[in-house]
């Protein structure tokens, strides 16, 4: 059983950008909660070369009907040319938490 709730992942160049994105999503009521995870090392291929960077991860808790607006906000405010935006369907969980999210994102 898949719920209407989604978990969206993105990475940011630093904590300042992460907080800016998180606050924008919360203030626009596009996310009920955004977790900012501490700095991590990312190794990836960019423009044909192996690159390494310190990044900050966001976990964005939202609903399916808010996803497109979350995408647009991230793309508009993000410093990356091609920001990571990955969505995970939330299959099940704490009903009381889902009720809280539903109230916050009405």
XYZ file of N, CA and C in Angstrom:
318
model
N 0.841 -1.186 0.000
C 0.000 0.000 0.000
C 0.879 1.241 0.000
N 0.764 2.050 -1.024
C 1.515 3.300 -1.099
C 0.634 4.435 -0.592
N 1.214 5.279 0.241
C 0.492 6.436 0.761
C 0.639 7.600 -0.213
N 0.034 8.712 0.110
C 0.157 9.931 -0.681
C 1.424 10.715 -0.330
N 2.218 10.183 0.599
C 3.383 10.910 1.102
C 4.652 10.519 0.364
N 5.564 11.490 0.258
C 6.814 11.318 -0.475
C 7.976 11.804 0.374
N 9.122 11.207 0.138
C 10.380 11.643 0.732
C 11.276 12.027 -0.433
N 11.680 13.287 -0.469
C 12.503 13.804 -1.570
C 13.902 14.090 -1.046
N 14.896 13.622 -1.788
C 16.299 13.841 -1.448
C 16.890 14.884 -2.385
N 17.729 15.742 -1.836
C 18.560 16.620 -2.647
C 19.854 16.882 -1.885
N 20.884 17.274 -2.598
C 22.136 17.670 -1.969
C 22.357 19.156 -2.225
N 23.076 19.799 -1.301
C 23.366 21.232 -1.385
C 24.862 21.450 -1.210
N 25.338 22.583 -1.689
C 26.777 22.855 -1.612
C 27.269 23.136 -0.201
N 26.368 23.640 0.664
C 26.782 23.917 2.040
C 25.548 24.064 2.933
N 25.788 24.237 4.218
C 24.709 24.339 5.190
C 23.846 25.586 4.961
N 24.467 26.678 4.534
C 23.716 27.911 4.268
C 22.663 27.687 3.179
N 23.072 27.087 2.078
C 22.126 26.806 0.999
C 21.055 25.813 1.458
N 21.448 24.809 2.228
C 20.491 23.821 2.736
C 19.412 24.499 3.570
N 19.814 25.404 4.451
C 18.851 26.116 5.302
C 17.941 27.018 4.460
N 18.497 27.680 3.462
C 17.718 28.536 2.572
C 16.633 27.718 1.863
N 17.009 26.577 1.309
C 16.046 25.726 0.607
C 14.999 25.173 1.567
N 15.453 24.705 2.721
C 14.530 24.139 3.707
C 13.508 25.182 4.154
N 13.961 26.373 4.475
C 13.052 27.430 4.929
C 12.057 27.811 3.831
N 12.519 27.894 2.596
C 11.618 28.242 1.492
C 10.517 27.190 1.346
N 10.885 25.919 1.427
C 9.897 24.845 1.294
C 8.900 24.854 2.441
N 9.380 25.104 3.657
C 8.486 25.142 4.822
C 7.566 26.359 4.755
N 8.132 27.523 4.455
C 7.329 28.750 4.404
C 6.258 28.705 3.325
N 6.539 28.037 2.211
C 5.565 27.903 1.128
C 4.591 26.749 1.370
N 4.741 26.066 2.509
C 3.914 24.902 2.847
C 4.011 23.806 1.792
N 5.223 23.629 1.267
C 5.483 22.559 0.302
C 6.063 21.331 0.991
N 6.513 21.502 2.217
C 7.045 20.393 3.016
C 6.599 20.592 4.452
N 6.290 19.474 5.104
C 5.922 19.536 6.522
C 7.174 19.561 7.386
N 8.247 18.968 6.888
C 9.507 18.883 7.627
C 10.631 18.684 6.632
N 11.771 19.314 6.904
C 12.972 19.099 6.111
C 14.121 18.841 7.082
N 14.765 17.692 6.928
C 15.938 17.378 7.735
C 17.184 17.786 6.970
N 18.108 18.428 7.673
C 19.401 18.792 7.100
C 20.434 17.874 7.735
N 21.013 17.012 6.902
C 22.032 16.086 7.397
C 23.401 16.739 7.284
N 24.311 16.391 8.176
C 25.623 17.055 8.193
C 26.436 16.774 6.938
N 27.502 17.526 6.826
C 28.376 17.445 5.657
C 28.822 16.013 5.389
N 28.876 15.687 4.114
C 29.314 14.371 3.663
C 30.170 14.569 2.424
N 30.943 13.571 2.088
C 31.760 13.614 0.892
C 31.022 12.910 -0.235
N 30.914 13.567 -1.367
C 30.301 12.983 -2.558
C 31.362 12.848 -3.634
N 31.410 11.690 -4.258
C 32.307 11.436 -5.384
C 31.421 11.071 -6.564
N 31.600 11.769 -7.679
C 30.694 11.626 -8.812
C 31.403 12.007 -10.098
N 30.742 11.718 -11.211
C 31.272 12.118 -12.509
C 30.523 13.362 -12.953
N 31.274 14.401 -13.314
C 30.681 15.636 -13.817
C 31.477 16.075 -15.037
N 30.782 16.241 -16.151
C 31.392 16.653 -17.412
C 32.568 15.757 -17.770
N 32.377 14.445 -17.588
C 33.368 13.452 -17.991
C 34.531 13.257 -17.050
N 34.550 13.968 -15.938
C 35.650 13.882 -14.986
C 35.140 13.429 -13.627
N 35.991 12.705 -12.907
C 35.651 12.345 -11.533
C 35.825 13.587 -10.666
N 34.806 13.894 -9.884
C 34.834 15.071 -9.013
C 34.552 14.636 -7.579
N 34.975 15.457 -6.647
C 34.728 15.209 -5.228
C 34.337 16.531 -4.581
N 33.303 16.467 -3.736
C 32.832 17.683 -3.074
C 32.254 17.337 -1.709
N 32.296 18.308 -0.823
C 31.593 18.192 0.450
C 30.199 18.775 0.223
N 29.179 18.007 0.580
C 27.802 18.443 0.375
C 26.982 18.182 1.633
N 25.802 18.790 1.659
C 24.842 18.617 2.748
C 23.583 18.014 2.125
N 22.997 17.027 2.775
C 21.820 16.320 2.253
C 20.553 16.844 2.906
N 19.509 17.038 2.107
C 18.181 17.384 2.615
C 17.255 16.189 2.437
N 16.441 15.913 3.465
C 15.356 14.942 3.392
C 14.067 15.736 3.529
N 13.298 15.798 2.470
C 12.116 16.647 2.397
C 10.876 15.766 2.499
N 10.039 16.013 3.520
C 8.821 15.237 3.722
C 7.645 16.026 3.174
N 6.960 15.432 2.182
C 5.885 16.145 1.508
C 4.810 15.179 1.040
N 3.844 15.715 0.293
C 2.752 14.921 -0.272
C 2.875 14.919 -1.798
N 2.261 13.928 -2.413
C 2.351 13.766 -3.870
C 1.884 15.019 -4.610
N 0.830 15.655 -4.128
C 0.299 16.819 -4.842
C 1.168 18.070 -4.700
N 2.205 18.014 -3.889
C 3.127 19.149 -3.721
C 4.435 18.946 -4.498
N 4.635 17.753 -5.058
C 5.927 17.408 -5.662
C 6.376 18.374 -6.755
N 5.506 18.699 -7.688
C 5.912 19.584 -8.785
C 6.347 20.944 -8.274
N 5.641 21.484 -7.277
C 6.037 22.771 -6.701
C 7.347 22.662 -5.933
N 7.579 21.529 -5.291
C 8.876 21.299 -4.632
C 9.978 21.306 -5.693
N 9.769 20.582 -6.794
C 10.764 20.542 -7.871
C 11.066 21.940 -8.387
N 10.017 22.715 -8.672
C 10.212 24.059 -9.205
C 10.965 24.953 -8.228
N 10.623 24.865 -6.946
C 11.303 25.678 -5.930
C 12.770 25.288 -5.832
N 13.050 23.984 -5.798
C 14.442 23.537 -5.727
C 15.227 24.006 -6.949
N 14.669 23.826 -8.124
C 15.375 24.234 -9.343
C 15.585 25.743 -9.386
N 14.623 26.506 -8.894
C 14.710 27.971 -8.912
C 15.773 28.492 -7.940
N 15.854 27.906 -6.756
C 16.736 28.434 -5.710
C 18.088 27.734 -5.607
N 18.230 26.587 -6.222
C 19.434 25.773 -6.062
C 20.612 26.362 -6.824
N 21.801 26.239 -6.260
C 22.995 26.757 -6.927
C 23.538 25.805 -7.988
N 23.139 24.546 -7.947
C 23.655 23.567 -8.908
C 22.956 23.704 -10.256
N 23.727 23.507 -11.310
C 23.179 23.494 -12.664
C 22.189 22.339 -12.830
N 22.537 21.186 -12.247
C 21.681 20.000 -12.308
C 21.539 19.452 -10.882
N 20.575 19.978 -10.111
C 20.432 19.502 -8.733
C 19.876 18.075 -8.670
N 20.368 17.338 -7.682
C 19.801 16.019 -7.401
C 18.386 16.224 -6.856
N 17.424 15.557 -7.450
C 16.068 15.520 -6.908
C 15.575 14.097 -7.120
N 15.513 13.344 -6.034
C 15.062 11.959 -6.088
C 13.888 11.787 -5.146
N 12.886 11.026 -5.584
C 11.657 10.852 -4.816
C 11.495 9.389 -4.425
N 11.161 9.188 -3.162
C 10.866 7.853 -2.651
C 9.405 7.846 -2.201
N 8.646 6.868 -2.677
C 7.276 6.696 -2.206
C 7.309 6.169 -0.778
N 6.502 6.755 0.081
C 6.387 6.288 1.462
C 5.254 5.263 1.487
N 5.605 4.018 1.728
C 4.624 2.932 1.662
C 3.757 2.865 2.912
N 4.363 3.048 4.057
C 3.622 2.939 5.308
C 4.410 3.653 6.399
N 3.779 3.839 7.545
C 4.451 4.512 8.652
C 3.474 4.852 9.754
N 3.867 5.784 10.591
C 3.087 6.211 11.743
C 1.898 7.060 11.287
N 0.705 6.549 11.461
C -0.503 7.248 11.028
C -0.621 8.625 11.683
N -0.256 8.750 12.942
C -0.324 10.049 13.628
C 0.613 11.061 12.952
N 1.794 10.610 12.514
C 2.727 11.496 11.808
C 2.136 11.920 10.470
N 1.529 10.966 9.747
C 0.904 11.298 8.474
C -0.250 12.278 8.664
N -1.018 12.114 9.714
C -2.103 13.055 10.006
C -1.549 14.445 10.256
N -0.442 14.531 11.008
C 0.200 15.827 11.260
C 0.663 16.452 9.947
N 1.319 15.651 9.087
C 1.771 16.169 7.797
C 0.592 16.684 6.975
N -0.485 15.919 6.968
C -1.660 16.297 6.210
C -2.211 17.640 6.685
N -2.265 17.843 8.002
C -2.724 19.122 8.553
C -1.823 20.273 8.156
N -0.519 20.055 8.199
C 0.436 21.122 7.902
C 0.452 21.479 6.401
N 0.126 20.532 5.566
C 0.240 20.757 4.121
C -1.103 20.959 3.429
N -2.132 21.306 4.182
C -3.454 21.518 3.578
C -3.489 22.708 2.646
